[in-house]
Short mmCIF file of C-alpha atoms in Angstrom, two decimals:
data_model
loop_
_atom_site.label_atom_id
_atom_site.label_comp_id
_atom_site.label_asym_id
_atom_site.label_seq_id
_atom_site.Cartn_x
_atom_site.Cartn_y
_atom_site.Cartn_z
CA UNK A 1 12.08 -0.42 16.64
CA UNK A 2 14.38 0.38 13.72
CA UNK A 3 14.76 4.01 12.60
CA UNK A 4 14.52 5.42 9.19
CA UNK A 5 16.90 7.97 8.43
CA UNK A 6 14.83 11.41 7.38
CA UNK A 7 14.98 12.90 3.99
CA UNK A 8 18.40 14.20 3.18
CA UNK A 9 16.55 17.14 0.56
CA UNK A 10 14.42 20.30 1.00
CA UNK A 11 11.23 20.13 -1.38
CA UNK A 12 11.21 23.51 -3.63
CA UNK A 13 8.34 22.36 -5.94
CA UNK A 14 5.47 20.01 -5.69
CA UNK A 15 3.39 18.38 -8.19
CA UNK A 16 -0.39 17.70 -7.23
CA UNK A 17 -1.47 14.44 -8.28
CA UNK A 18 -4.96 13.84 -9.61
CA UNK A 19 -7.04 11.46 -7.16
CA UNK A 20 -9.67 9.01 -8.58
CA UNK A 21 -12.63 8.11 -7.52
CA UNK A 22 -13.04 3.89 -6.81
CA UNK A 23 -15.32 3.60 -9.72
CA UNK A 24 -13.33 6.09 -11.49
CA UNK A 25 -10.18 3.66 -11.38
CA UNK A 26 -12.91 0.59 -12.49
CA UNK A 27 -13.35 2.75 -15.68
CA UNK A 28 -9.50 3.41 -15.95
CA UNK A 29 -8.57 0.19 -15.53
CA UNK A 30 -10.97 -1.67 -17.77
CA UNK A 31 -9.99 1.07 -20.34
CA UNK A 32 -6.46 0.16 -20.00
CA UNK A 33 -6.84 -3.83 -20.43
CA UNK A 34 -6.38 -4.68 -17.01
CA UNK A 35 -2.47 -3.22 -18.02
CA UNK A 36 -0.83 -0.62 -15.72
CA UNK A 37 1.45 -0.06 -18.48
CA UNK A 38 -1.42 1.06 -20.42
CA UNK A 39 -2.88 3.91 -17.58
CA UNK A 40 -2.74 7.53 -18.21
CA UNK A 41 -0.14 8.55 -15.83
CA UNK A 42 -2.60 11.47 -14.54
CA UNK A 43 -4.52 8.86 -13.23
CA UNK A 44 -2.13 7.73 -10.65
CA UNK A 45 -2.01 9.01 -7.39
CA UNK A 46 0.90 7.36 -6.19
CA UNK A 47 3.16 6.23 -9.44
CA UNK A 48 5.10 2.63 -8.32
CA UNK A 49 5.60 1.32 -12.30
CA UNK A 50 9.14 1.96 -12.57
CA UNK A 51 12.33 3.95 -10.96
CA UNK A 52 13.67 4.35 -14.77
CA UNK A 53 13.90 7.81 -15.40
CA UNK A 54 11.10 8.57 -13.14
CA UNK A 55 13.34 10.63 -10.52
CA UNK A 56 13.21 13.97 -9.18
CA UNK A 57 16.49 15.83 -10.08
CA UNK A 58 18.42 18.25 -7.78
CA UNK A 59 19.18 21.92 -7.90
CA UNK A 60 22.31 21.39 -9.03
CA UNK A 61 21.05 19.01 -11.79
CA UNK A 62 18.54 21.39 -12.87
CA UNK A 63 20.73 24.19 -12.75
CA UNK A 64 23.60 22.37 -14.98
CA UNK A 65 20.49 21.50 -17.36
CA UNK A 66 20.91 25.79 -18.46
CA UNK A 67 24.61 25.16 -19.62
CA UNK A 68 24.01 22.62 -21.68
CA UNK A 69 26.30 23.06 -24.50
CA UNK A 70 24.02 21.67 -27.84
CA UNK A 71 26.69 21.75 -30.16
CA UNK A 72 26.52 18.23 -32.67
CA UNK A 73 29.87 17.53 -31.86
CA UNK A 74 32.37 17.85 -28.66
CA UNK A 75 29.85 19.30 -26.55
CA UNK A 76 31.68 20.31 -23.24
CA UNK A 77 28.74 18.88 -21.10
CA UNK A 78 30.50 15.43 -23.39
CA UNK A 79 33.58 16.16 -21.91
CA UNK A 80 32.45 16.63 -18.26
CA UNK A 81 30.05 13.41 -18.86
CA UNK A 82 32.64 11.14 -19.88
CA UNK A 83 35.27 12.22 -17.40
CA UNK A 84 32.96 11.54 -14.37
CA UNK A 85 32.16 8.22 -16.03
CA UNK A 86 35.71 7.27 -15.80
CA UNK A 87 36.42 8.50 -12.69
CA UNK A 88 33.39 6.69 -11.16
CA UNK A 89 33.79 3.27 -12.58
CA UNK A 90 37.49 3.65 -14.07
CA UNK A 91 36.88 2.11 -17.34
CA UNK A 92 38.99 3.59 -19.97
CA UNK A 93 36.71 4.02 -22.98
CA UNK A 94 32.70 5.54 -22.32
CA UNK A 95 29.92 5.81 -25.26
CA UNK A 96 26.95 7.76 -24.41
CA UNK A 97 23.03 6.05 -25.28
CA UNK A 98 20.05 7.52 -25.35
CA UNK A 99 19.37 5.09 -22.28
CA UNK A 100 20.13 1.18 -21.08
CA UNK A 101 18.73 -0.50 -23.54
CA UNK A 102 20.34 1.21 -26.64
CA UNK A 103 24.06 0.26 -25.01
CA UNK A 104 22.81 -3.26 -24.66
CA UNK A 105 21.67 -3.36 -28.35
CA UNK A 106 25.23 -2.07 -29.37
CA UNK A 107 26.91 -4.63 -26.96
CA UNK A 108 24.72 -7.72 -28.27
CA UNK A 109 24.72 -7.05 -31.59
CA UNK A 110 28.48 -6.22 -31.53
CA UNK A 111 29.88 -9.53 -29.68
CA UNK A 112 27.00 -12.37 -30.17
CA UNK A 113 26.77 -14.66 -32.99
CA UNK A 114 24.14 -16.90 -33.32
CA UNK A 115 24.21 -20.51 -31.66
CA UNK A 116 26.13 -18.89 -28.76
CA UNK A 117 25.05 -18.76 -24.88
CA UNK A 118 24.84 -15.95 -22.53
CA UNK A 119 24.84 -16.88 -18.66
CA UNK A 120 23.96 -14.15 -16.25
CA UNK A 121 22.59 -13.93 -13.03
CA UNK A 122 18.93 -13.96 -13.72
CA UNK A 123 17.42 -12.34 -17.05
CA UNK A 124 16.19 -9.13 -17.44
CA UNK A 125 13.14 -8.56 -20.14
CA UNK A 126 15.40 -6.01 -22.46
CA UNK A 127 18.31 -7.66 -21.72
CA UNK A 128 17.83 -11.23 -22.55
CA UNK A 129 15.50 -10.07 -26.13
CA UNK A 130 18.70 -7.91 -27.19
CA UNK A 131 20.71 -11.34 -26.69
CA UNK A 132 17.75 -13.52 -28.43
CA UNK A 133 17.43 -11.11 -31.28
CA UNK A 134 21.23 -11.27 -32.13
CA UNK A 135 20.94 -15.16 -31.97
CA UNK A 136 22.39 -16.44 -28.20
CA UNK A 137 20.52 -18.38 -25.71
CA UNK A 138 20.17 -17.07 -21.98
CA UNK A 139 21.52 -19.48 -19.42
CA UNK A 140 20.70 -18.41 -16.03
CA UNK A 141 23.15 -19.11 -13.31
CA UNK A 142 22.09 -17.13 -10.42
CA UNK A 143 22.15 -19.51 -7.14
CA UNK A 144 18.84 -21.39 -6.76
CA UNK A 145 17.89 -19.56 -3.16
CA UNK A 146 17.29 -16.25 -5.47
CA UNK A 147 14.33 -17.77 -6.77
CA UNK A 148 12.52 -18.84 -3.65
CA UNK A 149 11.01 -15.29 -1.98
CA UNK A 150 10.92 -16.86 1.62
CA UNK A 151 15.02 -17.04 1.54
CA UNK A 152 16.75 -14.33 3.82
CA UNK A 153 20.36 -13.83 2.56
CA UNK A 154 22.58 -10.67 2.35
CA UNK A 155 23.66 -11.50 -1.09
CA UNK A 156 20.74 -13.39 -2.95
CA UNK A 157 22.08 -11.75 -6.61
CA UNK A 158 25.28 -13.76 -6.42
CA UNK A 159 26.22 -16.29 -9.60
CA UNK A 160 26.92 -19.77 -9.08
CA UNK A 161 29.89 -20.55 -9.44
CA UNK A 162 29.13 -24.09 -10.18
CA UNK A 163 25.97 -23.34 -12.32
CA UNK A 164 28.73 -21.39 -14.35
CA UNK A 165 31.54 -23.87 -14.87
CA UNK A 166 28.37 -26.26 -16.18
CA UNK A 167 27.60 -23.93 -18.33
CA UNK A 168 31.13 -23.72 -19.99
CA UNK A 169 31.97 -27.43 -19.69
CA UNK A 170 28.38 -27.83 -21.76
CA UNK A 171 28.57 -25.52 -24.52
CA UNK A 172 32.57 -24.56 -24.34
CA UNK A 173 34.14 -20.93 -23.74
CA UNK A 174 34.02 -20.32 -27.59
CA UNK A 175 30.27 -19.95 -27.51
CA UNK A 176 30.12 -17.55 -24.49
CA UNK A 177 30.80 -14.05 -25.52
CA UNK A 178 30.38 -12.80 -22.05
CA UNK A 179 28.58 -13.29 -18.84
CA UNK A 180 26.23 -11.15 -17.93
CA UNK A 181 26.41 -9.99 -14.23
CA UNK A 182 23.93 -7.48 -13.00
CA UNK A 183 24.17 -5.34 -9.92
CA UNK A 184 21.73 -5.44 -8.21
CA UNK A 185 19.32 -8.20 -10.03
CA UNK A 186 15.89 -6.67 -10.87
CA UNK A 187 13.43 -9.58 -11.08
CA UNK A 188 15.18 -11.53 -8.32
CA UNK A 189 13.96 -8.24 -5.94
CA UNK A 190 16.27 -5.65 -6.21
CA UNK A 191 19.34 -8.17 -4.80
CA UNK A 192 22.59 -7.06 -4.50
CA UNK A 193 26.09 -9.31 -6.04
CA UNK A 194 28.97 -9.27 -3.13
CA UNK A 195 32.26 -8.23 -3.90
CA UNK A 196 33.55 -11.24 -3.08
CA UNK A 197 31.40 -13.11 -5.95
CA UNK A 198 32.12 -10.78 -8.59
CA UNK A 199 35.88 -10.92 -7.66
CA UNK A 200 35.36 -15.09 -7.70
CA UNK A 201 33.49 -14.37 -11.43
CA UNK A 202 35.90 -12.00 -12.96
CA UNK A 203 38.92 -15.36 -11.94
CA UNK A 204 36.54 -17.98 -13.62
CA UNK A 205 36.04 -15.90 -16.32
CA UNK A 206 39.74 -15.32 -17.06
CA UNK A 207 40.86 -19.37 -16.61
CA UNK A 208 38.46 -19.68 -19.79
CA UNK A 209 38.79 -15.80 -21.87
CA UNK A 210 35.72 -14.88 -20.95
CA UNK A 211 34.38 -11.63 -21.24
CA UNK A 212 32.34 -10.26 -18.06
CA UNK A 213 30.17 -7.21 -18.77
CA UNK A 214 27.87 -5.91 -15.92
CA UNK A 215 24.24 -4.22 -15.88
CA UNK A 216 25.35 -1.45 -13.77
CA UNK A 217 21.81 0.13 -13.64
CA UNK A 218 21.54 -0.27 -10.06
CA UNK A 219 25.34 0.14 -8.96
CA UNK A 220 24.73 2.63 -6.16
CA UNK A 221 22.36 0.79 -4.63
CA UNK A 222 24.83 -2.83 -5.08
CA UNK A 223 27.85 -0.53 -3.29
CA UNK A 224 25.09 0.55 -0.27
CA UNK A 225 24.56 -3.30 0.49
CA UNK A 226 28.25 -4.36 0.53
CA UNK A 227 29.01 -1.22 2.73
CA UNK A 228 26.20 -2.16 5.03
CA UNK A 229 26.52 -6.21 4.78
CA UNK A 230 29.91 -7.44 3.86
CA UNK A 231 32.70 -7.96 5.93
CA UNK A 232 35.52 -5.52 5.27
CA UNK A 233 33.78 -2.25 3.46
CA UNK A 234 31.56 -0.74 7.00
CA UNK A 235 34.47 1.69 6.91
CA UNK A 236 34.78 2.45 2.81
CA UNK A 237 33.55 5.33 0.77
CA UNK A 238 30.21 4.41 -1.69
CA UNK A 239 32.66 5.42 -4.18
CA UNK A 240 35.57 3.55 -3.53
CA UNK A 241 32.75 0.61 -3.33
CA UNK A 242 31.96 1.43 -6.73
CA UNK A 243 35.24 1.28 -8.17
CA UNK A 244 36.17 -1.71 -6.75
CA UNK A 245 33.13 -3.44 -7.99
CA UNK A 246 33.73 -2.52 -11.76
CA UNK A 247 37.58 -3.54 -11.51
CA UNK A 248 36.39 -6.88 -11.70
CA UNK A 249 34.01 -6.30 -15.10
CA UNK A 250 35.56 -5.79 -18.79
CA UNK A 251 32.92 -2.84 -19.14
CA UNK A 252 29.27 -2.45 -18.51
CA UNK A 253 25.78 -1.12 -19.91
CA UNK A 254 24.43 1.64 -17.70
CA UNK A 255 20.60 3.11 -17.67
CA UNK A 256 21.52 6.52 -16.32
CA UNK A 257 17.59 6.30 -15.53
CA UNK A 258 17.96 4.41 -12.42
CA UNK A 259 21.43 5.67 -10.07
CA UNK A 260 22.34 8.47 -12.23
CA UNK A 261 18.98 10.17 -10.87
CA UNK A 262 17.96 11.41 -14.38
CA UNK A 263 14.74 11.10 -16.58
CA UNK A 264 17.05 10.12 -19.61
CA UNK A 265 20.41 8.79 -20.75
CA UNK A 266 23.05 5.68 -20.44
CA UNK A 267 26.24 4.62 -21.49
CA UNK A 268 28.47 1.66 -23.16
CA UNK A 269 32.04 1.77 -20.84
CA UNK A 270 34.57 -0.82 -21.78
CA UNK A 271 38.87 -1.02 -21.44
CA UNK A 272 39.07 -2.97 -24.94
CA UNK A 273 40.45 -0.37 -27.44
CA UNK A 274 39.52 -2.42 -30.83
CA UNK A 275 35.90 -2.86 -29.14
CA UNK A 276 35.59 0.70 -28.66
CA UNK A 277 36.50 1.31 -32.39
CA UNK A 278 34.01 -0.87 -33.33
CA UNK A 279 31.69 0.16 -30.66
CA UNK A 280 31.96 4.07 -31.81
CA UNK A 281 31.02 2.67 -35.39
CA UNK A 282 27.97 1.49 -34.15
CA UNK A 283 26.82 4.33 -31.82
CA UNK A 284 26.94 6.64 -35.04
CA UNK A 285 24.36 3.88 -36.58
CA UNK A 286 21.90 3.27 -33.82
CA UNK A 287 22.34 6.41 -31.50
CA UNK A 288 24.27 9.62 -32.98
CA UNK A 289 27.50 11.31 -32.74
CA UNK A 290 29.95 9.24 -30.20
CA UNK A 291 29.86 13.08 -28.14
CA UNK A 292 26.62 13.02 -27.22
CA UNK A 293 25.17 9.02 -28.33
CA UNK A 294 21.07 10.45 -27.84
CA UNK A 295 21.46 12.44 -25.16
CA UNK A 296 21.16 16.46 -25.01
CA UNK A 297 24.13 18.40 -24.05
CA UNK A 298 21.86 18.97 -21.11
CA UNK A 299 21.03 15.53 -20.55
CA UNK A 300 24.80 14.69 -20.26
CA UNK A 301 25.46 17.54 -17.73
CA UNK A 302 22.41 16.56 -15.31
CA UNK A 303 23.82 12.49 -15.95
CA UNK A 304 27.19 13.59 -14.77
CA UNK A 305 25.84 15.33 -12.04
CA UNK A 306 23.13 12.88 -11.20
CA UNK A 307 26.21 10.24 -10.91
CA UNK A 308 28.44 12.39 -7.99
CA UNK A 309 25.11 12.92 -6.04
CA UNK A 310 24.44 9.24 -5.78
CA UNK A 311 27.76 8.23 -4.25
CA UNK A 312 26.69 10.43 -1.07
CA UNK A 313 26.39 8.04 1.60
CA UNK A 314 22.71 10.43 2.75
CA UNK A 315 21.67 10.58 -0.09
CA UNK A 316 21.84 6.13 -1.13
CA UNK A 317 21.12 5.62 2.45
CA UNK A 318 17.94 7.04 2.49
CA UNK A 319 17.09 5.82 -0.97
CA UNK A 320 17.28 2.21 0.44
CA UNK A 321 15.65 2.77 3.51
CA UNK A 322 13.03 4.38 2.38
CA UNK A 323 12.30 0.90 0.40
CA UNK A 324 13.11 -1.18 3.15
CA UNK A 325 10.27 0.96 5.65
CA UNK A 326 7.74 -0.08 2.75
CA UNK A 327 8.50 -3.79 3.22
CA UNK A 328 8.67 -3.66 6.58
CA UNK A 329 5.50 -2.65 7.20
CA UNK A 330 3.95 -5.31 5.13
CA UNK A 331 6.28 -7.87 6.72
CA UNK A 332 4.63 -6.56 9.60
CA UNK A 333 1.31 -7.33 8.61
CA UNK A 334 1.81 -10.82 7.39
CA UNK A 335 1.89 -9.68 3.65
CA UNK A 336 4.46 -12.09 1.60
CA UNK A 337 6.72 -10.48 -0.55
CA UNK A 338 10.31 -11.02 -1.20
CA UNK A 339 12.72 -11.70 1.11
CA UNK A 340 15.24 -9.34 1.95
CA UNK A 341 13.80 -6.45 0.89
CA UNK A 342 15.85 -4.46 -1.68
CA UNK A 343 17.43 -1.69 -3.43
CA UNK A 344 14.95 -0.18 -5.85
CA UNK A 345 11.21 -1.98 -4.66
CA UNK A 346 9.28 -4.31 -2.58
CA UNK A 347 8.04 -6.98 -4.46
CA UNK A 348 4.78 -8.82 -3.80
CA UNK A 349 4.79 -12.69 -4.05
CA UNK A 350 1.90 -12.78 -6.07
CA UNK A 351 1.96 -16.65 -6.00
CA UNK A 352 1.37 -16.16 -1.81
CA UNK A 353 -1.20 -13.56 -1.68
CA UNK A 354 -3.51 -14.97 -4.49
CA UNK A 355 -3.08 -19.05 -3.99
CA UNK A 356 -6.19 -19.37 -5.32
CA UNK A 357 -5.07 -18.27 -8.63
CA UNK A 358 -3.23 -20.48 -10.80
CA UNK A 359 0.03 -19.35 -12.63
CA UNK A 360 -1.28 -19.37 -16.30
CA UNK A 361 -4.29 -16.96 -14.24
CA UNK A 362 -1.82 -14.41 -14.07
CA UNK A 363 -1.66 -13.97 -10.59
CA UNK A 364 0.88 -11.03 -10.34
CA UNK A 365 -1.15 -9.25 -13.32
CA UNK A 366 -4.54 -9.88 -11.60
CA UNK A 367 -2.88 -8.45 -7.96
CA UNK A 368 -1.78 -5.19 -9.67
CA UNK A 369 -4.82 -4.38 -11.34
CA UNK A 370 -6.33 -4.66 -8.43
CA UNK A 371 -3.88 -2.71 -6.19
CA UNK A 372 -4.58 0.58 -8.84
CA UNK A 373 -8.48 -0.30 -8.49
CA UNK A 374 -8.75 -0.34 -4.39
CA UNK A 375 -6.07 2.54 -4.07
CA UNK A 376 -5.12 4.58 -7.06
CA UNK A 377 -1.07 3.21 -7.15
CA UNK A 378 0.01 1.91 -10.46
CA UNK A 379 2.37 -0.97 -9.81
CA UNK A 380 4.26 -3.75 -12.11
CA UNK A 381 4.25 -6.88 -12.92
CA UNK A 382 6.95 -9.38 -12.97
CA UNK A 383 5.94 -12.98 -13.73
CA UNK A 384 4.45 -15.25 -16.35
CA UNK A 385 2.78 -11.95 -18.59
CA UNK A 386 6.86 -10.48 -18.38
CA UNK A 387 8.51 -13.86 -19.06
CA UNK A 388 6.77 -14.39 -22.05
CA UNK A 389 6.87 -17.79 -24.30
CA UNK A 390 9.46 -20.66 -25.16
CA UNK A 391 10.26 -19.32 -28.89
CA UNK A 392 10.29 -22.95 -29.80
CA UNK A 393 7.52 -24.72 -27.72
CA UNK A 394 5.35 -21.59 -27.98
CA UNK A 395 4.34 -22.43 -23.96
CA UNK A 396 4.72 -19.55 -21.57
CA UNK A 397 7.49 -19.20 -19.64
CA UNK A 398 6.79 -19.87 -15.64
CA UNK A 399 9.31 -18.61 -13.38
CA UNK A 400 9.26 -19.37 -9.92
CA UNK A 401 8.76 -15.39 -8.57
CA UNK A 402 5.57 -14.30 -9.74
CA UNK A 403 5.47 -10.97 -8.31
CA UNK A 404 4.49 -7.63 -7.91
CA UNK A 405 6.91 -4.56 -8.12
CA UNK A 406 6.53 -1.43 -6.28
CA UNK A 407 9.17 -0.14 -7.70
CA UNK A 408 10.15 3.31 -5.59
CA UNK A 409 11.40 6.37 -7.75
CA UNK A 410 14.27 8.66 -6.25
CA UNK A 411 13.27 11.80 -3.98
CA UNK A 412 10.03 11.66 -5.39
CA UNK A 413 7.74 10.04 -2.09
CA UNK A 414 7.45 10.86 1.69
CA UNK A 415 6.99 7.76 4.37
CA UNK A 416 3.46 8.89 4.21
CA UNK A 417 3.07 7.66 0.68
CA UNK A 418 4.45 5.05 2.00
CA UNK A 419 2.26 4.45 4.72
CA UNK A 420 -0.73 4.93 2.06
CA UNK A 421 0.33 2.19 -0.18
CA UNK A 422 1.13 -0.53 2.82
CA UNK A 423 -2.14 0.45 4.18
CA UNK A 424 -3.72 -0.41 0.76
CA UNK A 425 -1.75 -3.71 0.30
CA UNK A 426 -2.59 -4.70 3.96
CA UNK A 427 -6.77 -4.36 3.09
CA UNK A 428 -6.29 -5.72 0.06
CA UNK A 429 -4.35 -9.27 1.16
CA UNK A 430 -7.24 -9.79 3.98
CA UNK A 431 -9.70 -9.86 0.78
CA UNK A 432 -7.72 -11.66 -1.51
CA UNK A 433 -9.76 -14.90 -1.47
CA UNK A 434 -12.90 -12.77 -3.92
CA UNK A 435 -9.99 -11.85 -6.93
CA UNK A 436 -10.43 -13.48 -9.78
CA UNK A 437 -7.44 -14.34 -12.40
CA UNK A 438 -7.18 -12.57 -15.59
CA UNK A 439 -6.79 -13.92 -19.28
CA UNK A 440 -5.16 -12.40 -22.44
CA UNK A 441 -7.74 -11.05 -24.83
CA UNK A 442 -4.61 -8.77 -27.03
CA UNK A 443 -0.96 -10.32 -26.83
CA UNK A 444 1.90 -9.04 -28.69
CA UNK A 445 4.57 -11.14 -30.37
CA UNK A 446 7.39 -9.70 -28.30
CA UNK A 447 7.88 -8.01 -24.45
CA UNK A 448 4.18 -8.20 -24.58
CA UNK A 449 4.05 -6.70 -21.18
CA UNK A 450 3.79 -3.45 -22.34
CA UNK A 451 0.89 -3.40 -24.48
CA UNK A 452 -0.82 -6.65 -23.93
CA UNK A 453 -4.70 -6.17 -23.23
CA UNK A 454 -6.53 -8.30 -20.47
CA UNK A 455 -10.01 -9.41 -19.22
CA UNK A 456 -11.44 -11.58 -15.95
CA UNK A 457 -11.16 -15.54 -16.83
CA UNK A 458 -14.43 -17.14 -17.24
#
């Protein structure tokens, strides 16, 4: 039998959860559209929507939180920020962001032009409307075996280096401002990249003068998995992992939600110095000063902090265990989900446990209203409703995971909460055959997952 490793924290504070009734979560649930998005967090016992900034901080983070220096300009928490930034993932210039999705804005808006292409290894919602907005089209080059759940392999998140080449020989170098490589790939599972793919990406990329930038939300988790799984790196530091991995990238976005173990922040990095210029002029526009880019002199000092703490081997090793225990349990129990389990969540294959269900149904929607309803956790989806429609044909989008993300947040849950929500999932799958599929009755023009409204299909 395989052993977890134990916490590596003491627990100083608790928060006690409010517990639902059954027919109390009916009433929720119906009240929220059939949307976990759209629950009152209080009404969650055990919270699975997201690891983005839902993290419990350390000591030491909450203690740097009281020197944070709030000055509107060359705050020293700035200064201790941006040096750990470049220490960690040695890029030479560093913007702050009030999180991920504000250093992808900068990034798209600043190299895209319309009719160009962006390949990357599988999209991500934020990501790929950024792109769309500024006028690119995703291409996604990810190899094939990432989208079948049922596939076992150490390093599902890997590009193709074929589907890549295609992609430049079709539409030519000229209209590819970058590739997008993310480590580890969110709606593929949580899979990590190998080193030696992004080292084989980064020598494609130069043959041709293409840019690679990296989603480096994850890229604690991404340096855990090549310590652990490739050849050559049992013996390295998580950090030296880290460094290595980012030597290969022209600079990255970062959501200092996820592996910087904070409730807030990210950052733009990049080595280009006429990028940066322009980059600076932009942060000014969309985020504030280029010392502090939407973040609190606090929130930089807990982000810098946060960032050290996750290259502690304990610390990321029990993180990804701690995911892995969930799926193994269901594994277990015959429950299909995706295969290997990784980094941040255990993903349901919606498609598997409700066959019944057609895809335009909304089988991944239907399963996690009905997880909340039988046991009180809020959970994600990650399929058709996410997706979201062809901006030409109108048709929705159908990707081959339809899933369900329990998506785990950092030293927030025991293996008993654990044990709760497998327990939950386990009943749940042996009545799966009386769920019925769900329908939109509210839809939003755009990332409609998060407030779209839902009801039973006829």
């Amino acid at each position: 039998m395989k052993n977890y490793p134990a916490e590596p924290y003491r627990i100083k504070v608790v928060e006690v959860p409010n517990i639902l009734t059954r027919q109390e979560r009916v009433e929720a649930m119906k009240e929220a559209g059939y949307n976990t998005f759209l629950l009152k967090s209080e009404d969650c016992y055990i919270d699975f929507l997201t690891d983005s900034g839902t993290n419990a901080m350390s000591d030491r983070q909450w203690a740097g939180m009281m020197i944070g220096d709030e000055a509107y300009a060359g705050s020293r928490n700035w200064f201790h920020f941006e040096s750990v930034v470049k220490d960690t993932f040695g890029f030479k210039h560093v913007l702050p962001t009030h999180q991920g999705r504000g250093a992808e804005n900068i990034l798209s808006t600043l190299l895209i032009k319309p009719g160009d292409y962006v390949p990357g290894n599988m999209y991500f919602t934020t990501t790929r409307y950024h792109q769309e907005a500024n006028g690119a089209t995703f291409k996604d080059i990810i190899i094939d075996e990432a989208h079948d759940p049922e596939i076992d392999l150490p390093f599902k998140g890997n590009i193709d280096l074929n589907k890549l080449q295609a992609v430049i020989d079709e539409v030519g170098a000229d209209k590819i401002p970058y590739v997008c490589l993310a480590v580890t790939v969110n709606l593929a599972g949580g899979q990590p990249v190998s080193m030696a793919n992004m080292r084989q990406v980064r020598e494609l990329c130069d043959k041709h003068g293409i840019k690679v930038f990296y989603d480096a939300t994850r890229y604690a988790e991404n340096a855990y998995f090549i310590k652990t799984r490739e050849e050559g790196y049992a013996d390295k530091t998580i950090k030296a992992i880290i460094k290595e991995m980012f030597s290969y990238a022209d600079g990255a976005t970062m959501s200092g939600k996820k592996d910087g173990i904070v409730n807030m922040g990210g950052f733009l990095a990049m080595n280009d110095d006429d990028m940066y210029t322009r980059s600076r002029e932009m942060v000014v526009v969309f985020e504030g000063m280029p010392s502090y880019g939407g973040m609190s002199g606090r929130d930089m000092e807990a982000f810098a902090i946060g960032i050290t703490e996750s290259c502690r081997f304990e610390y990321i090793q029990h993180r990804v265990e701690q995911v892995a225990y969930l799926g193994d349990k269901l594994i277990a129990a015959g429950v299909p989900v995706v295969k290997p389990i990784g980094g941040h969540g255990v993903f349901l294959d919606a498609r598997a446990f409700l066959p019944h269900l057609e895809q335009e149904q909304l089988p991944a929607q239907t399963l996690a209203a009905h997880l909340y309803i039988e046991s009180g956790v809020r959970s994600m989806e990650r399929g058709v409703v996410s997706a979201g429609r062809d901006k030409i044909t109108g048709e929705n989008h159908k990707p081959k995971l339809e899933t369900v993300r329990l998506t785990i947040p950092r030293r927030v849950y025991t293996y008993a909460h654990m044990d709760v929500c497998a327990e939950a999932i386990i009943e749940l799958y042996k009545n799966r055959s009386s769920i019925r599929g769900l329908k939109f009755v509210y839809e939003p023009p755009m990332l409609r997952f998060f407030n779209a409204k839902f009801d039973y299909c006829d």
